[in-house]
PDB file of C-alpha atoms in Angstrom:
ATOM      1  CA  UNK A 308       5.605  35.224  73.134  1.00 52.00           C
ATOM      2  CA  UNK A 309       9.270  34.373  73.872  1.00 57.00           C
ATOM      3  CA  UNK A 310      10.171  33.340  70.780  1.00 57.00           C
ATOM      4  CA  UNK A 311       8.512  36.193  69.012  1.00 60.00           C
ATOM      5  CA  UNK A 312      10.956  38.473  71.416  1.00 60.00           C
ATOM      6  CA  UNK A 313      13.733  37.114  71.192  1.00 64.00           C
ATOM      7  CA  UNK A 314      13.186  37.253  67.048  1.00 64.00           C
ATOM      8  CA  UNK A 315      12.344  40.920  67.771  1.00 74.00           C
ATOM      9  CA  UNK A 316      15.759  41.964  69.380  1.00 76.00           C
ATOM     10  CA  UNK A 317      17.941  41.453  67.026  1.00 78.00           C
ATOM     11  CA  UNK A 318      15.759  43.588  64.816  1.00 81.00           C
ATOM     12  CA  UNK A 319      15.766  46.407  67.059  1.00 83.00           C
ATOM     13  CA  UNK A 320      19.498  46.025  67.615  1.00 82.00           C
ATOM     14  CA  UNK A 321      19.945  46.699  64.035  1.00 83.00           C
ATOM     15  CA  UNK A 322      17.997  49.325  63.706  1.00 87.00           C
ATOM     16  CA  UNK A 323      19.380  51.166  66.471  1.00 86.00           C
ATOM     17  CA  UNK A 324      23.092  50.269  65.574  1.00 85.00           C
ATOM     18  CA  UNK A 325      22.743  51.679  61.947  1.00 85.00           C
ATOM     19  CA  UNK A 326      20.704  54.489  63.285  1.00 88.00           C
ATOM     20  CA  UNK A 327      23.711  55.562  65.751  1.00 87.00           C
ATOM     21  CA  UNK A 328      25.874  55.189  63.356  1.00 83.00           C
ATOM     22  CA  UNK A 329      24.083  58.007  60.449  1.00 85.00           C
ATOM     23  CA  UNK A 330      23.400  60.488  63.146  1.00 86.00           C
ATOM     24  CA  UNK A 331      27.050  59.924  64.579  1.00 84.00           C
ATOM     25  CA  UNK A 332      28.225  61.231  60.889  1.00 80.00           C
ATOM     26  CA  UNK A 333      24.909  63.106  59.864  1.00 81.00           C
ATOM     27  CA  UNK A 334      23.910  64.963  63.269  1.00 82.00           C
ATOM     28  CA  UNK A 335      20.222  64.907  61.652  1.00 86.00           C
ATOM     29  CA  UNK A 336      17.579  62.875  63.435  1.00 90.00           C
ATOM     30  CA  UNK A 337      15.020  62.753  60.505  1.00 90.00           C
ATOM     31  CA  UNK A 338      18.434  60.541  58.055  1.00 89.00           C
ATOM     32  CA  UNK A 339      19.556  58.728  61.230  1.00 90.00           C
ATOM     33  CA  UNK A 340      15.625  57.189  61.222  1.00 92.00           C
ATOM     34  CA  UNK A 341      15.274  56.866  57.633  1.00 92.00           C
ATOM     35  CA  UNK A 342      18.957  55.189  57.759  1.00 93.00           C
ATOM     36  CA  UNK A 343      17.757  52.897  60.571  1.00 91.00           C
ATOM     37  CA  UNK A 344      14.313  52.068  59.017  1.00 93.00           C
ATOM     38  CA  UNK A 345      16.328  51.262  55.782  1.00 92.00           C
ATOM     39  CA  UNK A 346      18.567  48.780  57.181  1.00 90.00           C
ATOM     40  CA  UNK A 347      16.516  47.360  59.109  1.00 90.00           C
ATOM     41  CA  UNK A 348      13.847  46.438  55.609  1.00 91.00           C
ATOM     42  CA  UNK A 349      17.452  44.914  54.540  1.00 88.00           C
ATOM     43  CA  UNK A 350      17.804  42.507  57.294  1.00 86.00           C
ATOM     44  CA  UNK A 351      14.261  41.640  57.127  1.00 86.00           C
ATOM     45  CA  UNK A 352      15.290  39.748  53.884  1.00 83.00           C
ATOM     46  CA  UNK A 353      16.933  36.830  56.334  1.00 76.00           C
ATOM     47  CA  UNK A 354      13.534  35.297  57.034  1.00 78.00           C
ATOM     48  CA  UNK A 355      12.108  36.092  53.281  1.00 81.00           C
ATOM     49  CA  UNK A 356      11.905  33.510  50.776  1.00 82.00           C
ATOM     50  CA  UNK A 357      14.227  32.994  48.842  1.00 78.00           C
ATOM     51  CA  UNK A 358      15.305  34.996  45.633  1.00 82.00           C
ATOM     52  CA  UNK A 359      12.536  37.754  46.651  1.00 87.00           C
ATOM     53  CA  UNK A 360      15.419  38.594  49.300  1.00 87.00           C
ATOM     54  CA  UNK A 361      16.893  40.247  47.302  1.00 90.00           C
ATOM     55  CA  UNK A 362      13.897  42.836  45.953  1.00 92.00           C
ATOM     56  CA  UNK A 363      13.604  43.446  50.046  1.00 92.00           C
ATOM     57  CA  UNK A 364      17.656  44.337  50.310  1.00 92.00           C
ATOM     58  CA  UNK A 365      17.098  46.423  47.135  1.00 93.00           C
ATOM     59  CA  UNK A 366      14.465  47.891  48.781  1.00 95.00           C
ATOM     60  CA  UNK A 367      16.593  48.731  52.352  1.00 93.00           C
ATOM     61  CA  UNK A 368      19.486  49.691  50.335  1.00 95.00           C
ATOM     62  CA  UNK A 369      17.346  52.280  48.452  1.00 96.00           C
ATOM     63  CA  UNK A 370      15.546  53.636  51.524  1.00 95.00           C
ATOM     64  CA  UNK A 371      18.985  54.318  52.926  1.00 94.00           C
ATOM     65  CA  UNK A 372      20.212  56.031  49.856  1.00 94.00           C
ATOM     66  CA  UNK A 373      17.304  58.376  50.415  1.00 94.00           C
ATOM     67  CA  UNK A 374      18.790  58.981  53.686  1.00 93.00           C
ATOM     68  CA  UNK A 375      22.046  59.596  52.184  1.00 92.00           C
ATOM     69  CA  UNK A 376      20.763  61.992  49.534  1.00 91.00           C
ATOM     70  CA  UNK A 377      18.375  64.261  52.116  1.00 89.00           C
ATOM     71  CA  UNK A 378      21.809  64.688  54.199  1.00 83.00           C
ATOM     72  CA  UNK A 379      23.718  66.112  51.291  1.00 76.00           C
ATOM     73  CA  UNK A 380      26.870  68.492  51.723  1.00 76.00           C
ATOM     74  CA  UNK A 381      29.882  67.121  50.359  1.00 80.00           C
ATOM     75  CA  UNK A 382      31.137  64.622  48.055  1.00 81.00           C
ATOM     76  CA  UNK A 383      31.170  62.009  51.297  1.00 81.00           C
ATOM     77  CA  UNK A 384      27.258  61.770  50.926  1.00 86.00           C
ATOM     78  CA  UNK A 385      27.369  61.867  47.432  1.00 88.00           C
ATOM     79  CA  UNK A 386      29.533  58.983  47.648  1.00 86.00           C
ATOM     80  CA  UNK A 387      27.527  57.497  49.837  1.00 89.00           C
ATOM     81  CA  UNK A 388      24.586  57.910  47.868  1.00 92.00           C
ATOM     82  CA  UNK A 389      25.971  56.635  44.516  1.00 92.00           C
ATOM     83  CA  UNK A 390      27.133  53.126  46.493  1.00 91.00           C
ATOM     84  CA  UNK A 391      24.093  52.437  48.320  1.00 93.00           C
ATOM     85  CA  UNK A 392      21.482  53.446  45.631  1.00 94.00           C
ATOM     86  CA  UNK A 393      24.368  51.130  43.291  1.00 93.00           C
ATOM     87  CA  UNK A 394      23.838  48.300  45.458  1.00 92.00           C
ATOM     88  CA  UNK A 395      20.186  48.389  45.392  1.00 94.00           C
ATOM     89  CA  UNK A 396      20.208  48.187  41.886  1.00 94.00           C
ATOM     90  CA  UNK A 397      22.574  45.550  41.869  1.00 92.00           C
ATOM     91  CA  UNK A 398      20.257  43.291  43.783  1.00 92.00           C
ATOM     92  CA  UNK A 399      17.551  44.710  41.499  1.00 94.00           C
ATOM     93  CA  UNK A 400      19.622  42.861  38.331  1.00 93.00           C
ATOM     94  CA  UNK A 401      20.648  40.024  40.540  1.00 91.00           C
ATOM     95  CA  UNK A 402      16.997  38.915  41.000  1.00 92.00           C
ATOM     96  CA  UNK A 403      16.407  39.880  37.448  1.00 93.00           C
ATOM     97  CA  UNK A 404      19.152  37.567  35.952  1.00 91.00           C
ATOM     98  CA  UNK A 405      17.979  34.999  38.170  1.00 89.00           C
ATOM     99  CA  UNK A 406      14.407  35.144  36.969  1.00 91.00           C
ATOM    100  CA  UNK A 407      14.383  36.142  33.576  1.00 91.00           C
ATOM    101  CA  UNK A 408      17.861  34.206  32.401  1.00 88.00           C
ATOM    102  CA  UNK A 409      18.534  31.669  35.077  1.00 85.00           C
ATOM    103  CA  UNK A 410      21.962  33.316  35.726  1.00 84.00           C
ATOM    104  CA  UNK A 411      22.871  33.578  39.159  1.00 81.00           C
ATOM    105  CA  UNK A 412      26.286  35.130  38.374  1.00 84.00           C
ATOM    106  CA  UNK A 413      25.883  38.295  39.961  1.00 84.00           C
ATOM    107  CA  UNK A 414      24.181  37.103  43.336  1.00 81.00           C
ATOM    108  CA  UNK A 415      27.422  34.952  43.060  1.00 80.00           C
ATOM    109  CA  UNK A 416      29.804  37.069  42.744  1.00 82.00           C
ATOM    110  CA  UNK A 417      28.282  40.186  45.058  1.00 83.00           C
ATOM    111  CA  UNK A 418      31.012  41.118  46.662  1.00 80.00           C
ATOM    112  CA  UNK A 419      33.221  41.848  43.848  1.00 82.00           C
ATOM    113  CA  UNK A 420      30.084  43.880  42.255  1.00 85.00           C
ATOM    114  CA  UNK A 421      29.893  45.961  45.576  1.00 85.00           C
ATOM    115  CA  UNK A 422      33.588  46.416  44.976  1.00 82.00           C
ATOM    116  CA  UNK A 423      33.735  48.234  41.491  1.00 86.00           C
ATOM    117  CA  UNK A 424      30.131  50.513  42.623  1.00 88.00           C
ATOM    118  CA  UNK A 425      32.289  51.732  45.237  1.00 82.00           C
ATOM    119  CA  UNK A 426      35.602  52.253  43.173  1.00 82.00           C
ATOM    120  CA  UNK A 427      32.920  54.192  40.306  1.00 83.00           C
ATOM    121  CA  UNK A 428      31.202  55.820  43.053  1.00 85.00           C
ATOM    122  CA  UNK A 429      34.223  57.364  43.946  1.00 79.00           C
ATOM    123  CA  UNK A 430      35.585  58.192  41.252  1.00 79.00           C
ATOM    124  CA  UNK A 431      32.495  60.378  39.795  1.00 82.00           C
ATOM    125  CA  UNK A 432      31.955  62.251  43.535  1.00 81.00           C
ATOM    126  CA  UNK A 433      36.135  62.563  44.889  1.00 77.00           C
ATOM    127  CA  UNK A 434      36.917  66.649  43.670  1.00 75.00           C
ATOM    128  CA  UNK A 435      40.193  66.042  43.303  1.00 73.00           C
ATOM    129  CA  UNK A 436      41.023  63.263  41.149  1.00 62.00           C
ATOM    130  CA  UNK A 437      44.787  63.785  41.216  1.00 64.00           C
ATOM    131  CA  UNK A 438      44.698  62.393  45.209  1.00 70.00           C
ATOM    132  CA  UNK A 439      41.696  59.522  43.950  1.00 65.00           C
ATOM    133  CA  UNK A 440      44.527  56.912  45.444  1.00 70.00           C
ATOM    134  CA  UNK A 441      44.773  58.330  48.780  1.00 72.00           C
ATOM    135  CA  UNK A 442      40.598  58.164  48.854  1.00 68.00           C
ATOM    136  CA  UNK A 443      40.718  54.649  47.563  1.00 71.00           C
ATOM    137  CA  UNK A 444      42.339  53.524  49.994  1.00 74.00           C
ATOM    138  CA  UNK A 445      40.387  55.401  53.053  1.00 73.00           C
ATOM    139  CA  UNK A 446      38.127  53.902  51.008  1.00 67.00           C
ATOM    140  CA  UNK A 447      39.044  50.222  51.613  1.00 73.00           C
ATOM    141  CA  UNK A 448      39.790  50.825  55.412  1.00 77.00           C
ATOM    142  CA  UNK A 449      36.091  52.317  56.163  1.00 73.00           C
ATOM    143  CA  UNK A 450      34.500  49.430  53.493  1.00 67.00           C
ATOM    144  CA  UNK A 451      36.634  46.952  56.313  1.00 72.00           C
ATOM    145  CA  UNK A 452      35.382  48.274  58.613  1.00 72.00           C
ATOM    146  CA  UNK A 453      31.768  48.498  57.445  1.00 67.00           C
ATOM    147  CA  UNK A 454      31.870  45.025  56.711  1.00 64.00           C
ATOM    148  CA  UNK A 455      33.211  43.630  60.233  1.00 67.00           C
ATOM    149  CA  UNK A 456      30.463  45.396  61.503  1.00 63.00           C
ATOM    150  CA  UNK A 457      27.696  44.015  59.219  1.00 59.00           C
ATOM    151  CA  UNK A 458      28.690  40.312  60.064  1.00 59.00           C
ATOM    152  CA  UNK A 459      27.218  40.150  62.802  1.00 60.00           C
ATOM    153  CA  UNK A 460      23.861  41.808  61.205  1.00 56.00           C
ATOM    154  CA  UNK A 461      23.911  39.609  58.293  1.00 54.00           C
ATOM    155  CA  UNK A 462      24.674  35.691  60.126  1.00 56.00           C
ATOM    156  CA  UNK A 463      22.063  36.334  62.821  1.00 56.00           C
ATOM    157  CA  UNK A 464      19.705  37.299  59.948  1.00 52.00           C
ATOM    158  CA  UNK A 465      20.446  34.329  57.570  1.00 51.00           C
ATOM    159  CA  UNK A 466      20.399  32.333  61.236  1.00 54.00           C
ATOM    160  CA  UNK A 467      16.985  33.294  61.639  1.00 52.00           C
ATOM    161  CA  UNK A 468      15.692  32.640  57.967  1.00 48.00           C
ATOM    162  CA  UNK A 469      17.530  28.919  57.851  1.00 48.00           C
ATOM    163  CA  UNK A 470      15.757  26.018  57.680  1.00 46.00           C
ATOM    164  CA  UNK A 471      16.041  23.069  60.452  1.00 45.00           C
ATOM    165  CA  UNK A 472      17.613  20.075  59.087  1.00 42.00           C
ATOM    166  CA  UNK A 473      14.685  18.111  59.654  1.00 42.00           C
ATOM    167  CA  UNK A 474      12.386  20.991  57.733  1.00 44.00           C
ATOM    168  CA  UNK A 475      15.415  20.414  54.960  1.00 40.00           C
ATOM    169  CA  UNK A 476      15.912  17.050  54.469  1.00 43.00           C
ATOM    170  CA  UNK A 477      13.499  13.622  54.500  1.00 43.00           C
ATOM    171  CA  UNK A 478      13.002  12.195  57.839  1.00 42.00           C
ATOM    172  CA  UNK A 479      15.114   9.207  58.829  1.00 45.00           C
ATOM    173  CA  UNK A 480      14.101   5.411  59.174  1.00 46.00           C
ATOM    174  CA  UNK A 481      12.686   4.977  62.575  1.00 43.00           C
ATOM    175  CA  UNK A 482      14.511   1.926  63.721  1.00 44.00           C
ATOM    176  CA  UNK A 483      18.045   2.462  62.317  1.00 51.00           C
ATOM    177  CA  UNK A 484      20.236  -0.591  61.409  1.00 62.00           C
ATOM    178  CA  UNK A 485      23.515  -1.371  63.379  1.00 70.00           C
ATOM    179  CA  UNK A 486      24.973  -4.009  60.788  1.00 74.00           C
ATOM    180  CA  UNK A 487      28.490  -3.349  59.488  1.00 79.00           C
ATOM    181  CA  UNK A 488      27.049  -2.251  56.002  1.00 77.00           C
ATOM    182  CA  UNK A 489      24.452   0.114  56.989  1.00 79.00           C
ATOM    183  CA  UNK A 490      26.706   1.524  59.340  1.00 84.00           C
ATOM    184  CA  UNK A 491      29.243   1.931  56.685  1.00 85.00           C
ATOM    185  CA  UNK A 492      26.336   3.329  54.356  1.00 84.00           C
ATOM    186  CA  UNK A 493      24.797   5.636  56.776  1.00 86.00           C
ATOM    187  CA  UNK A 494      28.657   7.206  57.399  1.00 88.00           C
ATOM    188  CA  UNK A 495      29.924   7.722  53.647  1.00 87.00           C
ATOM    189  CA  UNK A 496      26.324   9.273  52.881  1.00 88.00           C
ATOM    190  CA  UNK A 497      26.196  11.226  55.972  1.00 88.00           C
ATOM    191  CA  UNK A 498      30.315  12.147  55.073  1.00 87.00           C
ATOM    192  CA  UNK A 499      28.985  13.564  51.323  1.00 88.00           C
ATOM    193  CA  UNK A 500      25.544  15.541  52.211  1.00 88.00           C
ATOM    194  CA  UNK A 501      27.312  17.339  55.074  1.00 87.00           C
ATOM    195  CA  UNK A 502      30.567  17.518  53.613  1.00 84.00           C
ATOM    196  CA  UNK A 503      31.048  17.290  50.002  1.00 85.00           C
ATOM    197  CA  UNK A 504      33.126  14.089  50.151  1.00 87.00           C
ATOM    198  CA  UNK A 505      32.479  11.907  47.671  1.00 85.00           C
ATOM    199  CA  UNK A 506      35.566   9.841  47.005  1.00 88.00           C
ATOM    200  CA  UNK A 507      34.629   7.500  50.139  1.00 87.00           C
ATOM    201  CA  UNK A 508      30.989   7.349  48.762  1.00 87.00           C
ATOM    202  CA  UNK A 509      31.949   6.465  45.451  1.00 86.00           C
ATOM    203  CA  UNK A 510      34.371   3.638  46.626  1.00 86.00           C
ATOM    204  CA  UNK A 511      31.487   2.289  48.633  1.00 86.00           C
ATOM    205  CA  UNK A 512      29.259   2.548  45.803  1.00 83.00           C
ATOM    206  CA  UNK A 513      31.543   0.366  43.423  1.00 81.00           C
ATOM    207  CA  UNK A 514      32.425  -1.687  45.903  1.00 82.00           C
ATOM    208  CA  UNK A 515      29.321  -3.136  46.678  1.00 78.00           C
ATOM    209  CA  UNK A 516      27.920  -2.492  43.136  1.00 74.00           C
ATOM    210  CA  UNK A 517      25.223  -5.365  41.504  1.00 68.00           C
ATOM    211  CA  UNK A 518      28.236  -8.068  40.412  1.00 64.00           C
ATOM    212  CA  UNK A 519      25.632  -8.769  37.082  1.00 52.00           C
ATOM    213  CA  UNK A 520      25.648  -5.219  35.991  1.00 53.00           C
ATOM    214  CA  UNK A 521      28.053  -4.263  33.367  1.00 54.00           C
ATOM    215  CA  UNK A 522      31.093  -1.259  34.117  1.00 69.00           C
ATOM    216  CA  UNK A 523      29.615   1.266  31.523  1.00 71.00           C
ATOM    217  CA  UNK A 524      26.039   0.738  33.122  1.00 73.00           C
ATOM    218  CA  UNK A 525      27.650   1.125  36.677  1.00 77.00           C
ATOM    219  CA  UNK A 526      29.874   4.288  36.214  1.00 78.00           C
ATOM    220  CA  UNK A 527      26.829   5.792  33.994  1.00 82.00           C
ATOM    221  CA  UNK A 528      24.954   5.282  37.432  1.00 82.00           C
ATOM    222  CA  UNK A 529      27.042   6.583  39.727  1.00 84.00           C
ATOM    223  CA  UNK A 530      28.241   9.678  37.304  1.00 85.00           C
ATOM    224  CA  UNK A 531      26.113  12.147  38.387  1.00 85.00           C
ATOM    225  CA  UNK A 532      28.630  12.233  41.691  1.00 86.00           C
ATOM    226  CA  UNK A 533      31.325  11.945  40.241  1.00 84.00           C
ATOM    227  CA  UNK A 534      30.564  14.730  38.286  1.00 83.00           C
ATOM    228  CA  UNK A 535      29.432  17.009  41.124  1.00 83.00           C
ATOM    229  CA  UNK A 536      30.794  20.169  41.942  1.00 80.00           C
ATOM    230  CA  UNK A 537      30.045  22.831  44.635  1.00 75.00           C
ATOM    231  CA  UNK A 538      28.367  26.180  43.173  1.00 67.00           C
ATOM    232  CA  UNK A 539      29.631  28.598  45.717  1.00 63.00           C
ATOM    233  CA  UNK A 540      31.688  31.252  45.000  1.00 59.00           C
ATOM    234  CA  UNK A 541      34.313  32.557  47.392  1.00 56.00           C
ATOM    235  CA  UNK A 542      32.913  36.104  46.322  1.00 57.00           C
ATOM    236  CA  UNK A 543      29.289  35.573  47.341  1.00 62.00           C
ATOM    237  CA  UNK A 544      28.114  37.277  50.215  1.00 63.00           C
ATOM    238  CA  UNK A 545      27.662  35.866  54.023  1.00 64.00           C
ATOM    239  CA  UNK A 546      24.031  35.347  53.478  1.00 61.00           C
ATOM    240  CA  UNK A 547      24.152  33.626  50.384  1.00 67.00           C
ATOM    241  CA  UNK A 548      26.676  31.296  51.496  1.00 71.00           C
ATOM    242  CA  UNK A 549      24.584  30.514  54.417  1.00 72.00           C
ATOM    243  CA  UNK A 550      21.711  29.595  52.060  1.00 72.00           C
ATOM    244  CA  UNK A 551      23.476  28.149  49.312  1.00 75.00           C
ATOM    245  CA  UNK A 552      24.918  25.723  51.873  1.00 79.00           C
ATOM    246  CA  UNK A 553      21.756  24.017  52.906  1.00 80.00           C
ATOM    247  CA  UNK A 554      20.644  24.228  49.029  1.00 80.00           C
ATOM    248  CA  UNK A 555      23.506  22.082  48.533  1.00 84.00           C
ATOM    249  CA  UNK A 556      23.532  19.756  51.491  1.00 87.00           C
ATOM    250  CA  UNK A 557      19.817  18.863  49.995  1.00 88.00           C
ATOM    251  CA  UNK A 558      21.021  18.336  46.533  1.00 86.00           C
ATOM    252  CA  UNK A 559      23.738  16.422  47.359  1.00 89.00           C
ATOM    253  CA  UNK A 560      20.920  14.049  49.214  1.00 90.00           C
ATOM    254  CA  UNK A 561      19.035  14.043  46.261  1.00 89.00           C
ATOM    255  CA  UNK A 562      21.840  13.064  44.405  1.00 88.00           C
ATOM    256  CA  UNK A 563      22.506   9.845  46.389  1.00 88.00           C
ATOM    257  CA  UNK A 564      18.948   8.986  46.947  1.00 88.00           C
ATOM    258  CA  UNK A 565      18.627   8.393  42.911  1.00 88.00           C
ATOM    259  CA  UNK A 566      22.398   7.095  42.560  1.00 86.00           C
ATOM    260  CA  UNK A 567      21.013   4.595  44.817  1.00 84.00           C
ATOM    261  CA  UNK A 568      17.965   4.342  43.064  1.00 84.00           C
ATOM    262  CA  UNK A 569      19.726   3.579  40.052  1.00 83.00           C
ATOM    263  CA  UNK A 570      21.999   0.792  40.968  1.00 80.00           C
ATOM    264  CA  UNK A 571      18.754  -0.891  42.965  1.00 79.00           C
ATOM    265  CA  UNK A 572      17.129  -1.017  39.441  1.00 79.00           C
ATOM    266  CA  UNK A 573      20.253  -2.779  38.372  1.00 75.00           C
ATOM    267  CA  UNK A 574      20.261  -5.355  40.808  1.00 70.00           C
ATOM    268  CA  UNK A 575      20.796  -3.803  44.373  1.00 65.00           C
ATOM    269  CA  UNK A 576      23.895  -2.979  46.548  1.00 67.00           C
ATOM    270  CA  UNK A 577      25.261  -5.726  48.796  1.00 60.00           C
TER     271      UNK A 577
END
């Protein structure tokens, strides 16, 4: 019952914070609630599985649009309405190039797409287009300040929707080893999943490569590491990064588990 409380706050929190915040600029109960209720179906999408998170932001985003759009009056809400029924469709073509092509490029790159919705958005609902520059750039102060506020929102929800380690990764040996080479093992592999280092894995690897093995059999072994490369983007959004991090801290053990594989095949490490 606890837990199932203290998961329900910051739901309610969220709700209530975007709710304030339409009928601060709206005055109008009726788009405060829709507001609300639509950001609220966004956040949901922390605890969703993955890749169908984004048809339930799509699906806040739009619900908040309609908000937007029964407000009216102005080119503000018009504004409004083009970005938030943009973004919506953005996630709608994010999950669709994931599924369909196997291009993750715009789930990626988010940010930046959110970026030129707005700047369109703009530029089809500003009247005047001779003072566009000045309304950019209230533009960029408000989207600032938007996002600063949304943090919050968006870390406890990816928080709440992470895995444990120990749901993410096998289970460890139940009597660890204290020798100087498992120690030394257990540190360069724990140094790459968490971290992304591989240069002190690698030098282990060689190191205590089979001595019978030949050097093109060895680096083709331990290539796949040398080779590897984290796939986050510095314009992805908070909760992909979240997500993406534990995708990679598992492939990264996956990686080392058949490296290791490998090289036992060839003769074993010692």
């Amino acid at each position: 019952m606890k837990d199932e409380v203290k998961r329900l706050k910051p739901a309610v929190s969220t709700f209530f914070t975007w709710a304030v915040l339409a009928l601060m600029f709206s005055s109008n109960f009726l788009v405060a609630t829709i507001f609300g209720a639509g950001a609220l179906i966004a956040w949901f999408a922390g605890s969703t599985e993955r890749y169908k998170d984004l048809l339930v932001r799509a699906a806040g985003f739009f619900v908040m649009a309609l908000a937007v759009f029964i407000a009216r009056g102005g080119w503000v809400p018009e504004f409004l309405f083009l970005s938030l029924a943009g973004i919506g469709i953005g996630y709608l073509l994010a999950y669709a190039g994931i599924i369909l092509w196997g291009s993750d490029f715009i789930e990626r790159n988010f940010v930046a797409f959110v970026g030129i919705i707005a700047i369109a958005a703009l530029l089809v609902a500003y009247p005047s287009p001779g003072r566009v520059l000045w309304a950019m750039f209230s533009l960029l102060v408000a989207l600032a300040l938007i996002y600063l506020a949304y943090l919050p929102v968006t870390y406890v929800s990816s928080r709440l929707g992470k895995r444990t380690p120990e749901e993410l990764l096998p289970p460890a040996e139940p009597v660890p080893k204290n020798d100087p080479y498992s120690l030394e093992l257990s540190r360069v592999v724990s140094a790459f999943v968490e971290k992304g280092e591989k240069a002190p894995l690698l030098v282990f690897l060689l190191r205590h490569s089979p001595g019978r093995a030949l050097d093109v059999h060895i680096e083709r072994a331990v290539k796949p590491i040398i080779d590897y490369r984290e796939s986050l983007s510095p314009l992805a959004p908070p909760w992909v990064i979240e997500k993406r991090r534990e995708e990679e801290k598992l492939r990264r053990r996956n990686l080392v588990e058949e490296v290791i594989k490998t090289l036992e095949s060839m003769g074993g490490l010692g």
